[in-house]
Short mmCIF file of C-alpha atoms in Angstrom, two decimals:
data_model
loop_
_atom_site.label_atom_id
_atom_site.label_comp_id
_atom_site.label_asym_id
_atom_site.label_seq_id
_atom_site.Cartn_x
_atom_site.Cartn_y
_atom_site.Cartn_z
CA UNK A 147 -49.85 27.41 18.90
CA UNK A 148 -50.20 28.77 22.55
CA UNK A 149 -50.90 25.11 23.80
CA UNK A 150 -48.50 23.29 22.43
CA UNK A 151 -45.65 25.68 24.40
CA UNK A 152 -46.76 23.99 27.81
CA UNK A 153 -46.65 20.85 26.05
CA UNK A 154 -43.12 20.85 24.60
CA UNK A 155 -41.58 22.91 27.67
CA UNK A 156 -42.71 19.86 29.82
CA UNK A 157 -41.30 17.23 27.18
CA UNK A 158 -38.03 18.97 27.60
CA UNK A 159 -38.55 19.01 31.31
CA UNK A 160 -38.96 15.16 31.41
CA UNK A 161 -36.09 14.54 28.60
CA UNK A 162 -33.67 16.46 31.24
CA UNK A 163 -35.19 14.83 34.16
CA UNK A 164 -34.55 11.23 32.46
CA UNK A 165 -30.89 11.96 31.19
CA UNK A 166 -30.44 13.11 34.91
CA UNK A 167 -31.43 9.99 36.07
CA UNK A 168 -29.46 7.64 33.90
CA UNK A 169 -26.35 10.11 34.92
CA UNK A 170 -26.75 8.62 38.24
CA UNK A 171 -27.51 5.19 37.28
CA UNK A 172 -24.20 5.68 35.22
CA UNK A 173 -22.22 6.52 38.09
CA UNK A 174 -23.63 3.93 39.64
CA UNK A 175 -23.06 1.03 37.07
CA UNK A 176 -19.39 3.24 36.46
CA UNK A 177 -18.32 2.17 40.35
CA UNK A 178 -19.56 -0.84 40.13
CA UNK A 179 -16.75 -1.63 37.24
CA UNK A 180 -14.00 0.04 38.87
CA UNK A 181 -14.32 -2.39 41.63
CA UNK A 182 -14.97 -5.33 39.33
CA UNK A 183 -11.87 -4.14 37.57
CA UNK A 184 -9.74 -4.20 40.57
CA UNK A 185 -10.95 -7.66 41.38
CA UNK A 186 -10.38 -8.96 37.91
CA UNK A 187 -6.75 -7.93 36.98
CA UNK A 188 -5.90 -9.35 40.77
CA UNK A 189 -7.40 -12.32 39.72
CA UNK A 190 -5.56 -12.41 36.52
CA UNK A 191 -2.18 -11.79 38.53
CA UNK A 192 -2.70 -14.49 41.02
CA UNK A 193 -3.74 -16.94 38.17
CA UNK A 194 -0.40 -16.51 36.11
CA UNK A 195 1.84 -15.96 39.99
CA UNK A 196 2.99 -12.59 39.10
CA UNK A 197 3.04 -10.93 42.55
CA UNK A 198 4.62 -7.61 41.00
CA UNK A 199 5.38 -6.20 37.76
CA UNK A 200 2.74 -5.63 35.22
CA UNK A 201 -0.34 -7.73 34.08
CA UNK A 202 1.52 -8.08 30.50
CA UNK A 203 4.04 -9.92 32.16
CA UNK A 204 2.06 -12.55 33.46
CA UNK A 205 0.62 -14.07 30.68
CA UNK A 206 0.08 -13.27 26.78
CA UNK A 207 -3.22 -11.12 26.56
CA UNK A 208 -6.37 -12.25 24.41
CA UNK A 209 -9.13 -9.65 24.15
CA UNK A 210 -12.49 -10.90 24.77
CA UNK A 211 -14.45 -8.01 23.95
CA UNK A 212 -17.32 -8.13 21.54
CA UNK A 213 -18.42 -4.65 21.72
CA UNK A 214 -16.69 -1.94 19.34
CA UNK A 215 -16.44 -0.04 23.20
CA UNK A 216 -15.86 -2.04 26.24
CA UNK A 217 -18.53 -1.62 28.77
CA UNK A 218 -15.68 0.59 31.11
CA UNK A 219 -14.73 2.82 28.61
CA UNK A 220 -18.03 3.54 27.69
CA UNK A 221 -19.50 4.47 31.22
CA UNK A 222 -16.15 6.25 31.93
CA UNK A 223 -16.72 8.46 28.74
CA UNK A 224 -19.88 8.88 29.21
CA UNK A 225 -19.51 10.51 33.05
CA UNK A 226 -17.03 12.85 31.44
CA UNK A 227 -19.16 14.13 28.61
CA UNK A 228 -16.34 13.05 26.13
CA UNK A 229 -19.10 11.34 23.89
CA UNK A 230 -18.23 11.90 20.24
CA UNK A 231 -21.71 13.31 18.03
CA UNK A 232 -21.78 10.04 16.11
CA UNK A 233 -21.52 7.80 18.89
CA UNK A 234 -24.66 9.50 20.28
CA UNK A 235 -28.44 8.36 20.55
CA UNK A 236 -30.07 10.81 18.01
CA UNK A 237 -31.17 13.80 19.56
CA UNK A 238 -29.41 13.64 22.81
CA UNK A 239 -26.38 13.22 24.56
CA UNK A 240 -26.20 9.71 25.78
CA UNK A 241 -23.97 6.88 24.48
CA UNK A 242 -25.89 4.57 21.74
CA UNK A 243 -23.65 1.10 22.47
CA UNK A 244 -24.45 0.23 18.72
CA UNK A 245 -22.53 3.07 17.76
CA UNK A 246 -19.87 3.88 20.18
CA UNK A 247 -16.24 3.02 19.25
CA UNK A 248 -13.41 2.81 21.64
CA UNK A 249 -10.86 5.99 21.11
CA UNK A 250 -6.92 5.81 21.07
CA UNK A 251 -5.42 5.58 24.31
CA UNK A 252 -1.59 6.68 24.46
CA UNK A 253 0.71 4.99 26.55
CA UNK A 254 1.81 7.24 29.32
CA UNK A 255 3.44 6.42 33.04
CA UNK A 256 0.34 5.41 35.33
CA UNK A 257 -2.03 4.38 32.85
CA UNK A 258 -3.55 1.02 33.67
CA UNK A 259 -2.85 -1.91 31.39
CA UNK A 260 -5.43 -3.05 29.79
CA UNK A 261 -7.93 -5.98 30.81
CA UNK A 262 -9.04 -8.85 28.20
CA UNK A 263 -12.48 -7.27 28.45
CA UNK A 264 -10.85 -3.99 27.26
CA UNK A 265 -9.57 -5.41 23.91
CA UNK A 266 -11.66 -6.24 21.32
CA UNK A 267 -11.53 -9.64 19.17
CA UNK A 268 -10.15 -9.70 15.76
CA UNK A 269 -13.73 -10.23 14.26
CA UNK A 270 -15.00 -7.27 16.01
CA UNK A 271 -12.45 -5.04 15.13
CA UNK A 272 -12.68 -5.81 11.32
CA UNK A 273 -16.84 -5.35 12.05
CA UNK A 274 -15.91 -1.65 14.04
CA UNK A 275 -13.80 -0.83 10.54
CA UNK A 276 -17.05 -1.84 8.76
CA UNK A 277 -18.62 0.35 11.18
CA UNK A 278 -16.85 3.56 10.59
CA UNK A 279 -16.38 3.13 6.46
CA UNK A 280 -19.84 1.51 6.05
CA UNK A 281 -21.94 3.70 8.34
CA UNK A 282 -20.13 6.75 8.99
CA UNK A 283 -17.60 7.80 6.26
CA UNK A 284 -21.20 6.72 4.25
CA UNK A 285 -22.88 9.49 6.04
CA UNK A 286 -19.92 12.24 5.50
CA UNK A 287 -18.77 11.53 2.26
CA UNK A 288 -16.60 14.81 1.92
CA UNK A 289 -15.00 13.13 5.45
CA UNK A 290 -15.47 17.17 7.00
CA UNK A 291 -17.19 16.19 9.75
CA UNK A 292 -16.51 12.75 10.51
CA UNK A 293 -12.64 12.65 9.68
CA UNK A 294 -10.92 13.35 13.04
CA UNK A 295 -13.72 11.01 14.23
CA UNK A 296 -12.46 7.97 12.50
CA UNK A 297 -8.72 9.00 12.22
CA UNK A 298 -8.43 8.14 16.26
CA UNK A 299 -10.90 4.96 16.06
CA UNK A 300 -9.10 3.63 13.76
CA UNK A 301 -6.00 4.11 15.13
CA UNK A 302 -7.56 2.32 18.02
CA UNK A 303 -8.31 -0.85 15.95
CA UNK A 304 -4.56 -1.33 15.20
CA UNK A 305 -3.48 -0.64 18.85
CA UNK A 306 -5.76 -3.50 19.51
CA UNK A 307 -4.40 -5.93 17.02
CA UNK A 308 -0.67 -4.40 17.96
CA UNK A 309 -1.13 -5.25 21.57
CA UNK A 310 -2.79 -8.29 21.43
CA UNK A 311 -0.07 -9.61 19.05
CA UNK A 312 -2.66 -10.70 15.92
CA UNK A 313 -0.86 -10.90 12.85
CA UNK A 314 -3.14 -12.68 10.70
CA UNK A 315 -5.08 -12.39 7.17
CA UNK A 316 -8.22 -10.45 9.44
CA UNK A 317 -5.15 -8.11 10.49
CA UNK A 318 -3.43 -7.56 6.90
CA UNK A 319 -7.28 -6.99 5.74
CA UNK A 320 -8.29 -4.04 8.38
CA UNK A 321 -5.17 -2.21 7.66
CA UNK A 322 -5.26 -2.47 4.20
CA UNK A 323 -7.98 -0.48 4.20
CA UNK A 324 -6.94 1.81 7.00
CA UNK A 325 -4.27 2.80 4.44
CA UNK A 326 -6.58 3.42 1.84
CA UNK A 327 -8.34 5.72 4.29
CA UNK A 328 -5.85 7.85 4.59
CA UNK A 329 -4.81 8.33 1.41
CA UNK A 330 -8.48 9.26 0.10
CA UNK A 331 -8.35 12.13 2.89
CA UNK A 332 -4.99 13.31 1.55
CA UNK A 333 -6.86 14.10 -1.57
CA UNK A 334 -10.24 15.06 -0.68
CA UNK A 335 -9.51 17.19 2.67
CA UNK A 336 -6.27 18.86 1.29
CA UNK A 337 -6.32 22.69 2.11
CA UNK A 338 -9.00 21.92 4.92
CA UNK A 339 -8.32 24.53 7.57
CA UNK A 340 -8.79 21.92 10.21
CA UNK A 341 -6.51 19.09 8.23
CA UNK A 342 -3.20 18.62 9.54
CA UNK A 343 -2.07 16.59 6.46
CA UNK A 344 1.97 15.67 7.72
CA UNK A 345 -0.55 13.53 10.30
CA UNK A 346 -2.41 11.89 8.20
CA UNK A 347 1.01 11.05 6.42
CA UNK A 348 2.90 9.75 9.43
CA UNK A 349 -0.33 7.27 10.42
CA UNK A 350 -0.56 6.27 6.57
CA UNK A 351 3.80 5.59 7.26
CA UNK A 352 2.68 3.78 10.41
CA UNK A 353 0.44 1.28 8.69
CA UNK A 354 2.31 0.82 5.29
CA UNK A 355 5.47 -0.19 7.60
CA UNK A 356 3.23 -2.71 9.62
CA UNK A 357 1.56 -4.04 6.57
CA UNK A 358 5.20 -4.29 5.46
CA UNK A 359 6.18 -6.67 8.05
CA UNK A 360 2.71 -8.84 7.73
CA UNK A 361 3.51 -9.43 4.02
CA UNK A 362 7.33 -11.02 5.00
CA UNK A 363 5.49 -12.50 7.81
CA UNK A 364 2.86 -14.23 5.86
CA UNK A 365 5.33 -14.53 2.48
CA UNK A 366 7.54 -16.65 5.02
CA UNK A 367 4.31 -18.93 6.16
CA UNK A 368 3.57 -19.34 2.00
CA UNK A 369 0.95 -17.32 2.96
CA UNK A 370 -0.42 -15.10 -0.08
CA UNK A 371 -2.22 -11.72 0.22
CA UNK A 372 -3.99 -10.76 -2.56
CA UNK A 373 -3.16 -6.88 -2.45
CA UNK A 374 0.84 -6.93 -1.47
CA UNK A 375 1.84 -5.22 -4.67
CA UNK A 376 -0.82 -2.19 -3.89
CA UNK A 377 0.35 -1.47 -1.09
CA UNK A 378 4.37 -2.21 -1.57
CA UNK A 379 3.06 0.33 -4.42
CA UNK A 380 1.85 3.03 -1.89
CA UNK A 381 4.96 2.73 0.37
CA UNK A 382 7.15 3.68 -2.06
CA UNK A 383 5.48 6.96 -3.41
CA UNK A 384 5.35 7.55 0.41
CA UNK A 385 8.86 8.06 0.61
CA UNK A 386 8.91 9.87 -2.52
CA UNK A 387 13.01 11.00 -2.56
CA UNK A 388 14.03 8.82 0.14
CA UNK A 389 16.72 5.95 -1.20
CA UNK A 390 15.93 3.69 1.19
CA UNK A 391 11.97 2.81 -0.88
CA UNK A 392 14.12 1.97 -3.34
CA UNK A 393 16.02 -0.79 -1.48
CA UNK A 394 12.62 -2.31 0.22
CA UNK A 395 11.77 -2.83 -3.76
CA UNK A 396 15.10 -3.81 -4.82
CA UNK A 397 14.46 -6.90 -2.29
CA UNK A 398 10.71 -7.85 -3.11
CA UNK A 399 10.29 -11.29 -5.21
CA UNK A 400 9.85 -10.78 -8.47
CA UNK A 401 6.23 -11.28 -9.00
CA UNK A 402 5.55 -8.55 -6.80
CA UNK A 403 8.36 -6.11 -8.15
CA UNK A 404 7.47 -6.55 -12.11
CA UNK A 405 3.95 -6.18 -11.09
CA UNK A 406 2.08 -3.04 -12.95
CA UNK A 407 1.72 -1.48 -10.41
CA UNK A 408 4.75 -1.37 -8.57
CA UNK A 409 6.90 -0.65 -11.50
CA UNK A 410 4.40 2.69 -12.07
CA UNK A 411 5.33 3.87 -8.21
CA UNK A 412 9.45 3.05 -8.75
CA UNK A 413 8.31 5.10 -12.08
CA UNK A 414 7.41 8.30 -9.87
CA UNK A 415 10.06 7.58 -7.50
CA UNK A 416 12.98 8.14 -9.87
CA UNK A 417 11.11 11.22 -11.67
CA UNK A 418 10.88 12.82 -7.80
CA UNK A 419 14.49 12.33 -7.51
CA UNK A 420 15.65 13.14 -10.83
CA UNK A 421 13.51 16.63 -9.72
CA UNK A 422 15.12 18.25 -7.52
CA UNK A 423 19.16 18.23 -7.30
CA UNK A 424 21.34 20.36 -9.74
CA UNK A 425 23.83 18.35 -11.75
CA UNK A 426 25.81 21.33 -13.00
CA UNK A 427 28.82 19.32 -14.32
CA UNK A 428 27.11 18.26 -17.46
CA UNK A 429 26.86 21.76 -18.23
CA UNK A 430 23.38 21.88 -18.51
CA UNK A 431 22.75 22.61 -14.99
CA UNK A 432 19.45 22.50 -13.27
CA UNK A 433 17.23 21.99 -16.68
CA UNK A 434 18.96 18.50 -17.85
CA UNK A 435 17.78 17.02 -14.69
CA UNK A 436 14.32 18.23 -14.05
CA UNK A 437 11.96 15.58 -14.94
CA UNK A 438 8.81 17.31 -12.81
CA UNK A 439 6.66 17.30 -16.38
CA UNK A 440 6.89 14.18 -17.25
CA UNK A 441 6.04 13.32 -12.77
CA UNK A 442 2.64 14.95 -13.32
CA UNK A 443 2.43 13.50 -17.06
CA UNK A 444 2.93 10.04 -15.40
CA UNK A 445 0.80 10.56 -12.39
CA UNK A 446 -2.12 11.67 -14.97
CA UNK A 447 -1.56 8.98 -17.10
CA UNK A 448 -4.05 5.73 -16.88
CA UNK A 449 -1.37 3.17 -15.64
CA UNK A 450 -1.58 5.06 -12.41
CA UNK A 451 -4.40 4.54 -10.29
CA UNK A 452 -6.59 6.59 -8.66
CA UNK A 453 -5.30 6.35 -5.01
CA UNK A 454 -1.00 6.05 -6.37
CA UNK A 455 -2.21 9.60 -7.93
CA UNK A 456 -3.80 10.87 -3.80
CA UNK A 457 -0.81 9.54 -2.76
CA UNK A 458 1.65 11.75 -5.14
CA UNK A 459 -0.78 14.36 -4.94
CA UNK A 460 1.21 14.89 -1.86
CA UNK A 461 4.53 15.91 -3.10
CA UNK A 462 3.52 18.43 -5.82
CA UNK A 463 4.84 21.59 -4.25
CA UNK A 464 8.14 20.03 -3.78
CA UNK A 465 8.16 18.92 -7.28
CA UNK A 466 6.82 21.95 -9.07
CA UNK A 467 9.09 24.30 -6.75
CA UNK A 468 12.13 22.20 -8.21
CA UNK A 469 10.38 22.36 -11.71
CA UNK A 470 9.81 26.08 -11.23
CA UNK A 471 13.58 26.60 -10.38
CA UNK A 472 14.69 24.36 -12.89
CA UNK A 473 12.96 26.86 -15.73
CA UNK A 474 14.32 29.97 -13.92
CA UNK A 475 17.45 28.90 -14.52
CA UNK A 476 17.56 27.76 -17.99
CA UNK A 477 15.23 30.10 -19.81
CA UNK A 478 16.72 33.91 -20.12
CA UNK A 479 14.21 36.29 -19.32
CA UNK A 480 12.72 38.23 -22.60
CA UNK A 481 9.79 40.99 -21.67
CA UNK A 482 7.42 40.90 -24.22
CA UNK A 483 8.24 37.00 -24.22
CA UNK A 484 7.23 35.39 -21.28
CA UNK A 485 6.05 31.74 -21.05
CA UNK A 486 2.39 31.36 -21.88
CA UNK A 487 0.73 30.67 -18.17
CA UNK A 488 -1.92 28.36 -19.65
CA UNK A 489 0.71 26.08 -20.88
CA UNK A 490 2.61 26.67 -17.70
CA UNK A 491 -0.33 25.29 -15.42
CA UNK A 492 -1.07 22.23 -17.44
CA UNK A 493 2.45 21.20 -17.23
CA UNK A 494 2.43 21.44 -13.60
CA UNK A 495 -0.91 20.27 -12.82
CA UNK A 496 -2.34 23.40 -12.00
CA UNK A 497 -6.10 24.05 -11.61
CA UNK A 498 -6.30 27.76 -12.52
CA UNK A 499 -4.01 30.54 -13.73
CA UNK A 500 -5.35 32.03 -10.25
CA UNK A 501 -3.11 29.04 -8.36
CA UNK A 502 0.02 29.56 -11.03
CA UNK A 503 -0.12 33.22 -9.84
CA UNK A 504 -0.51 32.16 -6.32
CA UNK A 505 2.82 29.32 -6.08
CA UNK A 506 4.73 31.20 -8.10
CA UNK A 507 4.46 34.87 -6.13
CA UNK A 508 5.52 32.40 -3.16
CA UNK A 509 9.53 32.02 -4.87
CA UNK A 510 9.27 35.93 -5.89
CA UNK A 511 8.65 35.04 -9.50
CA UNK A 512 5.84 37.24 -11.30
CA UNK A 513 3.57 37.37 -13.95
CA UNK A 514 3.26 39.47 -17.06
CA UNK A 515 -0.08 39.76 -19.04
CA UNK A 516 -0.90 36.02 -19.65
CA UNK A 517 3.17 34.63 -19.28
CA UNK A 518 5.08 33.42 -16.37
CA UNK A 519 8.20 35.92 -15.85
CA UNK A 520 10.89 32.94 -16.03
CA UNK A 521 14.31 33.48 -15.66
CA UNK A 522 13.74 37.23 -14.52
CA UNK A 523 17.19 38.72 -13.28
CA UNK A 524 18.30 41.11 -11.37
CA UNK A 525 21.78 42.61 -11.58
CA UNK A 526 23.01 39.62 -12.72
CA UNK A 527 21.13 37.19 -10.03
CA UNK A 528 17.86 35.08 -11.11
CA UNK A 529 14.89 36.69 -8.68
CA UNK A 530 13.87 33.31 -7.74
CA UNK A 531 14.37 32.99 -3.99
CA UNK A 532 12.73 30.33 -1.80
CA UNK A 533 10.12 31.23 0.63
CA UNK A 534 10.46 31.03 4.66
CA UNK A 535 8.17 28.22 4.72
CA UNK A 536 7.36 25.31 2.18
CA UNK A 537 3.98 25.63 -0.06
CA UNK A 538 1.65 23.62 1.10
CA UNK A 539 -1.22 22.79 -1.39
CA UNK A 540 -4.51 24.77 -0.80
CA UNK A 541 -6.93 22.65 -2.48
CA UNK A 542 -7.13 19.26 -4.36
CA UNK A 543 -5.65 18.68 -7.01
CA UNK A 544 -8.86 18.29 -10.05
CA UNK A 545 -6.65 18.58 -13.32
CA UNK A 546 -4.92 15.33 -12.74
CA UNK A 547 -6.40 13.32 -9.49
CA UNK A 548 -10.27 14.92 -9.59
CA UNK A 549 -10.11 13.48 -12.94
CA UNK A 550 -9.97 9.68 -11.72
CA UNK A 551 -12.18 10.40 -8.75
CA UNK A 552 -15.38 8.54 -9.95
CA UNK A 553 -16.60 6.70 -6.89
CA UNK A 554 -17.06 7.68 -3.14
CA UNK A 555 -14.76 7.26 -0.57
CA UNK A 556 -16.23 3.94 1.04
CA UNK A 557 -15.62 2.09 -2.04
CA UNK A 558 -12.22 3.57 -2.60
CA UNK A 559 -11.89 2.46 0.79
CA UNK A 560 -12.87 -0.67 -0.11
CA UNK A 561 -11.50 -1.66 -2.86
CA UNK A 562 -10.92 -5.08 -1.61
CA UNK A 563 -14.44 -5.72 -0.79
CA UNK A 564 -15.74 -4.23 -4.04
CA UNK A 565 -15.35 -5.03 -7.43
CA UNK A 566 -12.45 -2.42 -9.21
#
């Protein structure tokens, strides 16, 4: 054992002296860029006459890159260490080109435009998606390690296609199943500690409004895409309570509106609504309108599929708070006779009497033995009482959506690629 200590402490020695070397032969090849660079967008300016202003005005821009991260970005990254684990050569810290993937880049005052070399073709892009759902989300498939990872990348991909203009069937593809990415981590990451869920929402927004605008794009060229009604679908349960979901449907062509599909999510749309506000001049107040058992009864049943259910999965704080109310209010409280909890959590969805317990001490409401303590009063005055802050789910949902999770994420993913 002895001799093999020199043996490894001088492998070590050499692995350190060769990653110091190609450091400097990074810097190196990393100047040498900057200058080409400088050279290249001149040339680009003189070509198109544009003697100031910005490169974007001179000309429209075409990526040329075939690499899923330009040469620069990659040497740049690399000098600064920022070199994400799965972009790396096993077992070190150096770059592997097969597997690095260009990040986000915001827009921000002083940032230089990008070059054609810096923006990758349409068939690379959709080969970098295949990349990250194929290779990586393959290797993670509870998306823990790998989901901030290929949350910015892909984000990346459509600020390539957004920039270089590409609005085409490769473009409507790739997004599709960017969508369908983040709807499977709404579901399977929900309660994460290091999920921030409301972003995952607004990039799913982002891409269901630009998939939006493909589909009247390519519906306007007679230009079919297999999936519009999926995905009109998922835009409308993601802007659950918001009227204006129902006017994009009100305006779709038929074949897409009376689609299965489509008329489940306008199914869950009205229940959310129907939810939540009091109608207390039919003098039934809040229990005439709340619909929330028959949301969770429709989001379990078949005719919704398994990523329509992620995607409601979403709203069912906000539509068991207003169910919870809506029982508070109509049942008088009777100790000794309090609503059985079992029958409770499998109206709402619930997973365990341990998460009833847990949503409903959030509103003030208690339990008694094995009931719910609906419509308790005090002096008069029901105890519910609305927390500071909004519940926010803890864990996913297994009752309802675990029960149509039979497949791993990739081929929920894609869905288009593989046979459903």
């Amino acid at each position: 054992m002895n001799t093999d200590r020199p043996a490894a402490e001088e492998e070590r020695l050499k692995a350190l002296r060769r990653e110091r070397f190609n450091n400097t032969e990074g810097e190196r090849r990393y100047q040498q860029l900057v200058a080409q660079r400088a050279q290249r967008r001149q040339q680009l300016m003189s070509q198109s006459n544009v003697h100031k202003g910005t490169l974007s005005e001179a000309a429209k821009i075409v990526g040329t890159c075939t690499l899923m991260c330009p040469e620069f970005e990659r040497e740049e990254r690399q000098l600064k260490n920022n070199i994400a684990q799965p972009e790396m050569f096993p077992g070190t810290r150096q770059a592997d080109p097969a597997r690095t993937v260009k990040t986000f880049h915001r827009s921000a005052a002083g940032n230089e435009e990008p070059l054609p070399e810096d923006l990758r073709t349409p068939e690379t892009l959709q080969r970098t998606l295949d990349h990250l759902v194929n290779v990586v989300i393959a290797a993670d498939q509870e998306l823990r390690s790998c989901h901030g990872f290929v949350r910015d990348r892909t984000r990346s991909i459509r600020q390539d296609f957004t920039i270089q203009n590409i609005r085409d069937s490769t473009t409507v593809a790739v997004c599709e199943r960017i969508a369908r990415f983040h709807i499977v981590s709404l579901h399977i990451l929900c309660g994460n500690k290091d999920f921030a869920e409301h972003q995952d929402m607004e990039q799913l927004r982002n891409t269901l409004k630009t998939l939006i605008e493909l589909y009247d794009d390519h519906r306007k060229a007679r230009v079919v895409c297999a999936n519009e009604a999926e995905f009109y679908a998922y835009y409308i349960v993601s802007h659950l309570r918001d009227p204006d979901a129902k006017r994009v449907a009100e305006r779709l062509p038929r074949h897409i509106f009376t689609a299965p599909i489509v008329q489940q999510a306008l199914k869950l749309h009205m229940l959310s609504e129907s939810s939540t506000a009091p109608r207390r001049d039919t003098g039934t107040g809040w229990a005439a309108q709340n619909l929330g058992v028959q949301f969770f009864r429709t989001v379990a049943a078949p005719a919704t599929p398994l990523l329509l259910a992620c995607l409601a999965e979403y709203y069912f704080p906000s539509i068991r708070r207003s169910a919870l109310r809506s029982m508070c209010d109509a049942f008088p409280y009777q100790e000794g006779k309090e609503y059985p909890v079992t029958d409770f959590a499998e109206m709402l969805a619930f997973d365990s009497v341990d998460e009833v317990q847990e949503f409903c001490a959030q509103f003030n409401v208690g339990l008694h033995g094995s009931g719910v303590k609906l419509g308790e009063r005090v002096k008069g005055r029901i105890v519910f009482q609305d927390p500071a802050q909004k519940p926010r789910r803890t864990s996913p949902n297994l009752r309802v959506v675990g029960a149509k999770f039979h497949m791993p994420p990739m081929h929920a993913i894609n869905a288009n690629l593989d046979s459903r």
